Each structure stands twice: as C-alpha cells, then as structure tokens.
Amino acid sequence: MSIVTAAAVVTVIGLLGAAILVVAAHFMHVEEDPRIAQVQQVLPGANCGACGYAGCADYAKAIVEGAPVNKCVPGGAAAAEQAAAIMGVEAGAVAKRKAIVACQGTFDHTENKYIYEGISSCKAAAALYSGSAACEFGCLGYGDCMEACKFNAITIENGVARVNPEKCTGCGACEQACPKKVIWIRPESEKPVVMCANHDRGAQTRKACSAGCIGCMKCEKSCPEGAIKVTNNVARVDYDKCTGCRTCMNVCPVHAITIPKVV
C-alpha cells in the first residue's frame, strides 16, 4: 500500500510541476520579432563566425537590434542588401576578404626533421617538438585548415595548404584552426605578400627553408613608400602605405615576397 501511495504522490507532484511550467510559459512568453527569422533566411547559414557572432541566428538577432548588416563575409553584398531591405537601412560596402597561407615551405624548399606517424592533425603534430617540419614556423600540411573549411576552398599541395580564391569566403575558420598561425585573413588585393612567418635569423632560416625570408632588409631599403619593415627577422608590409609597385618583390633574393595567384 505504501508503494502505491508513494507512486501517487510522485504522479501528483509531476502533474503539478507540469501545470506550473505551462502557466509560467504562457505568462512569461516573449514574442520574437519576426524580422529575426526573415534576416536569418537571407544569410547563408554557414555559421562561420566571421561576422563576430556565434552563428547566423545570433547575427540575425543582432541586426534587428541595430548591428550593421554588412558583416556577413560569405553572404557578401547580396546578403547585406537583402538584410538592409528588411531593416529599411543602407547596406554599405562589404569588403571582400581572402585567406592567405603565408608559407612557401613545400617539399621543394624544405624537408621534415623527423618522420611523423601520429594522428594526421597539425595540432597534434605541433605538440610534438613543434611539428615535423624543418621550419618550426611553417605550415605542417596535415590539413586541420582543410577540415575546418566549410566551403572546400583549401587543399594540401606538396606539403603546404593552398586556398582556392574562387571558393574562399574569408570566413576565418582556417585561420583559427592553424596552430602555426600562418593563415591570415586579408582584404582582397593585388599587393605583395611576404610568404613567410619564420622569426629565426637569416642563416638559420636558410637552413630550414630555401624560400624563407632571411631578414636581409633589401625590401625595406628599396621601398619608395616605406611600406615594408623587417621586424623580428621577418619582413612585413604596411598595406595602408603600400601602393603595389612590386619593388620589394624584385629585390628579394629568396623570392619570399609575391602576389599569390592561388593564396
């Protein structure tokens, strides 16, 4: 009899709790602005985070609350214009961005310092003596970026990641996945890029990779705009000053500065 009583008491408590939840849901229900769903429908649904929000749903909500409509990189101008029409605002320009793999350390220019037989992951390989590549700063080529890319824009070619600019949306997922930080998201342009991230001195860099920046400063000394500086043994371009004259490319003895056709 006690078991039956206990079961009855639990059932009553459960029903009472359910009733309380139903009543609370009714009185505490907040109507969602229908524009949120409308804006979310015009976004690409990539949930890549390039806009600065957790996903398309969060960005759609932010737009309705006043955020700019032109932050969706994968959606581009089309998504911005449609969202602007829903919100009754101006879309504004959407800057095209692309991923750049700042490394030319293919098997033609470098080699591995040991044979890695672990998990096929850049993150895992990097945790073991900074990776198998002779250059401790270069692309490891195990494809973490390729796995992270939702647009199939990345492949591994000759040991180095390469980005198809036609497919790349500049979402930044590959940049976040790279443990060596050799993938950068930059505004699309025809300006030179220093395709190296090695911070060792020139002689050491030369031993690790024949295509690495050796910090010779020829580019810095020859740039008419003062747009390129050697910092921490590697050259970097100030794109606010760079005019794209390519003088730096012409004087670089190791051809570490280029305008990648497939970046």
mmCIF file of C-alpha atoms in Angstrom:
data_model
loop_
_atom_site.group_PDB
_atom_site.id
_atom_site.type_symbol
_atom_site.label_atom_id
_atom_site.label_comp_id
_atom_site.label_asym_id
_atom_site.label_seq_id
_atom_site.Cartn_x
_atom_site.Cartn_y
_atom_site.Cartn_z
ATOM 1 C CA MET A 1 0.000 0.000 0.000
ATOM 2 C CA SER A 2 2.891 2.350 0.811
ATOM 3 C CA ILE A 3 4.355 1.827 -2.669
ATOM 4 C CA VAL A 4 1.041 2.765 -4.294
ATOM 5 C CA THR A 5 0.791 5.867 -2.114
ATOM 6 C CA ALA A 6 4.328 6.927 -2.963
ATOM 7 C CA ALA A 7 3.696 6.469 -6.680
ATOM 8 C CA ALA A 8 0.508 8.522 -6.418
ATOM 9 C CA VAL A 9 2.322 11.317 -4.588
ATOM 10 C CA VAL A 10 5.102 11.406 -7.219
ATOM 11 C CA THR A 11 2.498 11.467 -10.013
ATOM 12 C CA VAL A 12 0.631 14.348 -8.402
ATOM 13 C CA ILE A 13 3.857 16.304 -7.882
ATOM 14 C CA GLY A 14 4.805 15.690 -11.526
ATOM 15 C CA LEU A 15 1.437 16.866 -12.790
ATOM 16 C CA LEU A 16 1.561 19.926 -10.551
ATOM 17 C CA GLY A 17 5.043 20.797 -11.755
ATOM 18 C CA ALA A 18 3.986 20.409 -15.391
ATOM 19 C CA ALA A 19 0.985 22.661 -14.805
ATOM 20 C CA ILE A 20 3.202 25.313 -13.228
ATOM 21 C CA LEU A 21 5.583 25.202 -16.208
ATOM 22 C CA VAL A 22 2.713 25.551 -18.684
ATOM 23 C CA VAL A 23 1.288 28.558 -16.822
ATOM 24 C CA ALA A 24 4.741 30.140 -16.485
ATOM 25 C CA ALA A 25 5.469 29.641 -20.193
ATOM 26 C CA HIS A 26 2.172 31.314 -21.061
ATOM 27 C CA PHE A 27 2.675 34.382 -18.905
ATOM 28 C CA MET A 28 6.418 34.740 -19.483
ATOM 29 C CA HIS A 29 6.339 34.174 -23.255
ATOM 30 C CA VAL A 30 8.087 36.926 -25.198
ATOM 31 C CA GLU A 31 7.108 37.439 -28.799
ATOM 32 C CA GLU A 32 10.138 37.265 -31.125
ATOM 33 C CA ASP A 33 10.495 39.997 -33.687
ATOM 34 C CA PRO A 34 9.518 38.315 -36.999
ATOM 35 C CA ARG A 35 12.325 40.198 -38.742
ATOM 36 C CA ILE A 36 14.865 37.967 -36.997
ATOM 37 C CA ALA A 37 13.641 34.922 -38.918
ATOM 38 C CA GLN A 38 13.432 36.956 -42.122
ATOM 39 C CA VAL A 39 17.014 38.177 -41.796
ATOM 40 C CA GLN A 40 18.271 34.721 -40.889
ATOM 41 C CA GLN A 41 16.730 33.350 -44.082
ATOM 42 C CA VAL A 42 18.802 35.696 -46.266
ATOM 43 C CA LEU A 43 22.046 34.769 -44.504
ATOM 44 C CA PRO A 44 23.993 31.812 -45.966
ATOM 45 C CA GLY A 45 23.697 29.590 -42.890
ATOM 46 C CA ALA A 46 27.421 28.908 -42.731
ATOM 47 C CA ASN A 47 27.606 29.725 -39.002
ATOM 48 C CA CYS A 48 31.276 30.538 -39.576
ATOM 49 C CA GLY A 49 31.570 33.372 -37.052
ATOM 50 C CA ALA A 50 33.226 35.799 -39.480
ATOM 51 C CA CYS A 51 30.639 38.419 -38.540
ATOM 52 C CA GLY A 52 31.799 38.340 -34.927
ATOM 53 C CA TYR A 53 28.754 36.465 -33.643
ATOM 54 C CA ALA A 54 28.279 32.818 -32.686
ATOM 55 C CA GLY A 55 26.298 31.984 -35.800
ATOM 56 C CA CYS A 56 23.749 33.220 -38.316
ATOM 57 C CA ALA A 57 20.890 33.147 -35.792
ATOM 58 C CA ASP A 58 22.804 35.331 -33.336
ATOM 59 C CA TYR A 59 23.845 37.707 -36.110
ATOM 60 C CA ALA A 60 20.265 37.975 -37.387
ATOM 61 C CA LYS A 61 19.114 38.893 -33.880
ATOM 62 C CA ALA A 62 21.937 41.427 -33.596
ATOM 63 C CA ILE A 63 20.965 43.035 -36.918
ATOM 64 C CA VAL A 64 17.403 43.508 -35.727
ATOM 65 C CA GLU A 65 18.805 45.064 -32.564
ATOM 66 C CA GLY A 66 20.890 47.531 -34.577
ATOM 67 C CA ALA A 67 24.091 45.803 -35.727
ATOM 68 C CA PRO A 68 25.450 46.614 -39.226
ATOM 69 C CA VAL A 69 24.014 44.430 -41.986
ATOM 70 C CA ASN A 70 27.270 44.125 -43.970
ATOM 71 C CA LYS A 71 29.333 41.887 -41.687
ATOM 72 C CA CYS A 72 28.453 38.568 -43.334
ATOM 73 C CA VAL A 73 31.529 37.727 -45.387
ATOM 74 C CA PRO A 74 30.198 34.521 -47.024
ATOM 75 C CA GLY A 75 26.895 36.207 -47.902
ATOM 76 C CA GLY A 76 28.642 39.241 -49.357
ATOM 77 C CA ALA A 77 26.793 42.159 -50.934
ATOM 78 C CA ALA A 78 23.703 40.096 -51.788
ATOM 79 C CA ALA A 79 23.011 39.107 -48.160
ATOM 80 C CA ALA A 80 23.751 42.653 -46.970
ATOM 81 C CA GLU A 81 21.332 44.193 -49.466
ATOM 82 C CA GLN A 82 18.538 41.751 -48.603
ATOM 83 C CA ALA A 83 19.024 42.255 -44.866
ATOM 84 C CA ALA A 84 19.108 46.030 -45.402
ATOM 85 C CA ALA A 85 15.819 45.863 -47.305
ATOM 86 C CA ILE A 86 14.195 44.009 -44.416
ATOM 87 C CA MET A 87 15.525 46.506 -41.887
ATOM 88 C CA GLY A 88 14.954 49.588 -44.034
ATOM 89 C CA VAL A 89 18.566 50.749 -43.838
ATOM 90 C CA GLU A 90 21.507 51.234 -46.185
ATOM 91 C CA ALA A 91 23.565 48.092 -46.798
ATOM 92 C CA GLY A 92 27.001 49.702 -47.057
ATOM 93 C CA ALA A 93 30.007 48.134 -48.734
ATOM 94 C CA VAL A 94 31.126 44.597 -47.908
ATOM 95 C CA ALA A 95 34.898 44.239 -48.004
ATOM 96 C CA LYS A 96 35.944 41.024 -49.724
ATOM 97 C CA ARG A 97 38.454 39.050 -47.703
ATOM 98 C CA LYS A 98 40.511 36.025 -48.592
ATOM 99 C CA ALA A 99 42.708 33.572 -46.730
ATOM 100 C CA ILE A 100 46.449 33.695 -47.366
ATOM 101 C CA VAL A 101 48.759 30.835 -46.423
ATOM 102 C CA ALA A 102 51.952 32.736 -45.607
ATOM 103 C CA CYS A 103 54.295 29.843 -46.279
ATOM 104 C CA GLN A 104 56.161 28.517 -49.307
ATOM 105 C CA GLY A 105 57.755 25.630 -47.456
ATOM 106 C CA THR A 106 56.824 22.916 -49.935
ATOM 107 C CA PHE A 107 58.889 19.750 -50.282
ATOM 108 C CA ASP A 108 60.837 21.593 -52.978
ATOM 109 C CA HIS A 109 62.105 24.142 -50.450
ATOM 110 C CA THR A 110 62.324 22.276 -47.167
ATOM 111 C CA GLU A 111 62.139 18.831 -45.597
ATOM 112 C CA ASN A 112 60.961 17.162 -42.439
ATOM 113 C CA LYS A 113 63.251 16.847 -39.438
ATOM 114 C CA TYR A 114 61.708 13.519 -38.428
ATOM 115 C CA ILE A 115 59.100 11.060 -39.672
ATOM 116 C CA TYR A 116 55.783 11.727 -38.002
ATOM 117 C CA GLU A 117 53.481 8.713 -37.669
ATOM 118 C CA GLY A 118 50.917 10.071 -35.243
ATOM 119 C CA ILE A 119 47.407 11.448 -35.730
ATOM 120 C CA SER A 120 47.065 13.233 -39.064
ATOM 121 C CA SER A 121 46.497 16.595 -37.432
ATOM 122 C CA CYS A 122 48.530 19.803 -37.425
ATOM 123 C CA LYS A 123 47.554 20.449 -33.819
ATOM 124 C CA ALA A 124 48.716 17.008 -32.725
ATOM 125 C CA ALA A 125 51.952 17.224 -34.730
ATOM 126 C CA ALA A 126 52.699 20.731 -33.429
ATOM 127 C CA ALA A 127 52.537 19.436 -29.861
ATOM 128 C CA LEU A 128 55.448 17.085 -30.614
ATOM 129 C CA TYR A 129 58.686 19.087 -30.859
ATOM 130 C CA SER A 130 56.861 21.932 -32.672
ATOM 131 C CA GLY A 131 55.967 19.642 -35.552
ATOM 132 C CA SER A 132 57.802 17.537 -38.072
ATOM 133 C CA ALA A 133 58.714 20.330 -40.495
ATOM 134 C CA ALA A 134 62.296 21.596 -40.526
ATOM 135 C CA CYS A 135 60.930 25.131 -40.209
ATOM 136 C CA GLU A 136 59.239 25.430 -36.841
ATOM 137 C CA PHE A 137 57.182 28.384 -38.075
ATOM 138 C CA GLY A 138 55.822 26.912 -41.319
ATOM 139 C CA CYS A 139 52.751 25.048 -42.498
ATOM 140 C CA LEU A 140 52.660 21.456 -41.265
ATOM 141 C CA GLY A 141 50.408 20.271 -44.068
ATOM 142 C CA TYR A 142 48.218 17.813 -42.166
ATOM 143 C CA GLY A 143 45.001 19.578 -43.115
ATOM 144 C CA ASP A 144 43.400 20.999 -39.963
ATOM 145 C CA CYS A 145 42.509 24.069 -42.021
ATOM 146 C CA MET A 146 41.076 21.897 -44.781
ATOM 147 C CA GLU A 147 38.837 20.108 -42.280
ATOM 148 C CA ALA A 148 37.714 23.433 -40.782
ATOM 149 C CA CYS A 149 36.779 24.986 -44.142
ATOM 150 C CA LYS A 150 33.062 24.624 -44.854
ATOM 151 C CA PHE A 151 33.456 25.780 -48.439
ATOM 152 C CA ASN A 152 36.017 23.203 -49.675
ATOM 153 C CA ALA A 153 38.366 26.066 -50.507
ATOM 154 C CA ILE A 154 41.560 24.502 -49.117
ATOM 155 C CA THR A 155 43.720 21.665 -50.359
ATOM 156 C CA ILE A 156 47.132 20.358 -49.333
ATOM 157 C CA GLU A 157 49.608 20.572 -52.201
ATOM 158 C CA ASN A 158 53.203 19.410 -51.959
ATOM 159 C CA GLY A 159 53.063 19.581 -48.171
ATOM 160 C CA VAL A 160 51.554 23.063 -47.851
ATOM 161 C CA ALA A 161 47.970 24.296 -47.569
ATOM 162 C CA ARG A 162 46.685 26.224 -50.564
ATOM 163 C CA VAL A 163 43.473 28.254 -50.847
ATOM 164 C CA ASN A 164 41.231 28.454 -53.895
ATOM 165 C CA PRO A 165 40.294 32.160 -54.002
ATOM 166 C CA GLU A 166 37.197 31.404 -56.083
ATOM 167 C CA LYS A 167 35.748 29.304 -53.255
ATOM 168 C CA CYS A 168 37.216 31.172 -50.273
ATOM 169 C CA THR A 169 34.752 33.432 -48.466
ATOM 170 C CA GLY A 170 37.215 34.792 -45.932
ATOM 171 C CA CYS A 171 35.220 33.386 -43.019
ATOM 172 C CA GLY A 172 38.349 32.830 -40.916
ATOM 173 C CA ALA A 173 37.718 29.226 -39.842
ATOM 174 C CA CYS A 174 41.032 28.102 -41.332
ATOM 175 C CA GLU A 175 42.891 30.910 -39.597
ATOM 176 C CA GLN A 176 41.531 29.787 -36.242
ATOM 177 C CA ALA A 177 42.353 26.124 -36.937
ATOM 178 C CA CYS A 178 46.020 26.689 -37.842
ATOM 179 C CA PRO A 179 48.271 26.041 -34.815
ATOM 180 C CA LYS A 180 51.204 27.747 -36.552
ATOM 181 C CA LYS A 181 49.219 30.909 -37.364
ATOM 182 C CA VAL A 182 50.469 31.004 -40.950
ATOM 183 C CA ILE A 183 46.985 31.546 -42.365
ATOM 184 C CA TRP A 184 45.858 35.150 -42.419
ATOM 185 C CA ILE A 185 42.585 36.715 -43.499
ATOM 186 C CA ARG A 186 43.277 39.837 -45.538
ATOM 187 C CA PRO A 187 41.256 42.184 -47.746
ATOM 188 C CA GLU A 188 41.373 41.003 -51.343
ATOM 189 C CA SER A 189 44.038 42.948 -53.239
ATOM 190 C CA GLU A 190 46.892 42.752 -55.734
ATOM 191 C CA LYS A 191 49.506 43.914 -53.250
ATOM 192 C CA PRO A 192 52.612 41.861 -52.382
ATOM 193 C CA VAL A 193 52.594 39.399 -49.515
ATOM 194 C CA VAL A 194 55.595 38.212 -47.510
ATOM 195 C CA MET A 195 55.021 34.474 -47.720
ATOM 196 C CA CYS A 196 56.940 33.550 -44.602
ATOM 197 C CA ALA A 197 56.412 33.503 -40.842
ATOM 198 C CA ASN A 198 59.910 32.440 -39.747
ATOM 199 C CA HIS A 199 61.399 34.614 -36.994
ATOM 200 C CA ASP A 200 64.827 32.977 -36.919
ATOM 201 C CA ARG A 201 67.906 34.814 -38.111
ATOM 202 C CA GLY A 202 68.657 34.585 -41.810
ATOM 203 C CA ALA A 203 71.278 31.836 -41.636
ATOM 204 C CA GLN A 204 69.031 29.593 -39.547
ATOM 205 C CA THR A 205 66.029 30.285 -41.765
ATOM 206 C CA ARG A 206 68.086 29.429 -44.820
ATOM 207 C CA LYS A 207 68.919 26.013 -43.359
ATOM 208 C CA ALA A 208 65.263 25.287 -42.693
ATOM 209 C CA CYS A 209 63.724 26.589 -45.934
ATOM 210 C CA SER A 210 65.219 27.939 -49.135
ATOM 211 C CA ALA A 211 62.145 30.123 -49.726
ATOM 212 C CA GLY A 212 62.053 31.710 -46.263
ATOM 213 C CA CYS A 213 62.551 35.415 -45.516
ATOM 214 C CA ILE A 214 66.144 35.944 -44.333
ATOM 215 C CA GLY A 215 65.607 39.449 -42.987
ATOM 216 C CA CYS A 216 68.204 40.989 -45.304
ATOM 217 C CA MET A 217 66.276 44.311 -45.353
ATOM 218 C CA LYS A 218 66.719 44.820 -49.101
ATOM 219 C CA CYS A 219 62.953 45.188 -49.427
ATOM 220 C CA GLU A 220 62.810 47.705 -46.594
ATOM 221 C CA LYS A 221 65.624 49.810 -48.027
ATOM 222 C CA SER A 222 64.219 49.808 -51.567
ATOM 223 C CA CYS A 223 60.532 50.530 -50.871
ATOM 224 C CA PRO A 224 59.808 54.100 -52.067
ATOM 225 C CA GLU A 225 56.843 54.422 -49.708
ATOM 226 C CA GLY A 226 58.470 52.992 -46.585
ATOM 227 C CA ALA A 227 55.702 50.389 -46.577
ATOM 228 C CA ILE A 228 57.761 47.342 -45.640
ATOM 229 C CA LYS A 229 59.771 46.783 -42.472
ATOM 230 C CA VAL A 230 61.803 43.902 -41.121
ATOM 231 C CA THR A 231 60.626 43.149 -37.607
ATOM 232 C CA ASN A 232 61.774 40.178 -35.556
ATOM 233 C CA ASN A 233 63.805 38.914 -38.538
ATOM 234 C CA VAL A 234 60.905 38.811 -40.998
ATOM 235 C CA ALA A 235 59.553 41.444 -43.408
ATOM 236 C CA ARG A 236 56.011 42.731 -43.062
ATOM 237 C CA VAL A 237 54.019 45.026 -45.344
ATOM 238 C CA ASP A 238 52.025 48.041 -44.165
ATOM 239 C CA TYR A 239 49.115 47.912 -46.603
ATOM 240 C CA ASP A 240 47.973 51.415 -45.735
ATOM 241 C CA LYS A 241 51.232 52.665 -47.256
ATOM 242 C CA CYS A 242 51.814 50.030 -49.938
ATOM 243 C CA THR A 243 50.979 51.131 -53.484
ATOM 244 C CA GLY A 244 51.618 47.740 -55.066
ATOM 245 C CA CYS A 245 54.676 48.884 -57.019
ATOM 246 C CA ARG A 246 56.334 45.463 -56.509
ATOM 247 C CA THR A 247 59.802 46.893 -55.915
ATOM 248 C CA CYS A 248 60.142 44.664 -52.864
ATOM 249 C CA MET A 249 59.343 41.609 -54.964
ATOM 250 C CA ASN A 250 62.037 42.460 -57.476
ATOM 251 C CA VAL A 251 64.829 42.864 -54.908
ATOM 252 C CA CYS A 252 64.022 39.883 -52.653
ATOM 253 C CA PRO A 253 66.903 37.402 -53.118
ATOM 254 C CA VAL A 254 64.867 34.381 -51.983
ATOM 255 C CA HIS A 255 61.579 35.340 -53.674
ATOM 256 C CA ALA A 256 59.753 35.284 -50.355
ATOM 257 C CA ILE A 257 57.605 38.248 -51.416
ATOM 258 C CA THR A 258 54.991 37.605 -54.064
ATOM 259 C CA ILE A 259 51.417 38.146 -55.134
ATOM 260 C CA PRO A 260 49.997 34.645 -54.833
ATOM 261 C CA LYS A 261 47.839 33.508 -57.734
ATOM 262 C CA VAL A 262 46.389 30.804 -55.536
ATOM 263 C CA VAL A 263 46.742 32.070 -51.976
#
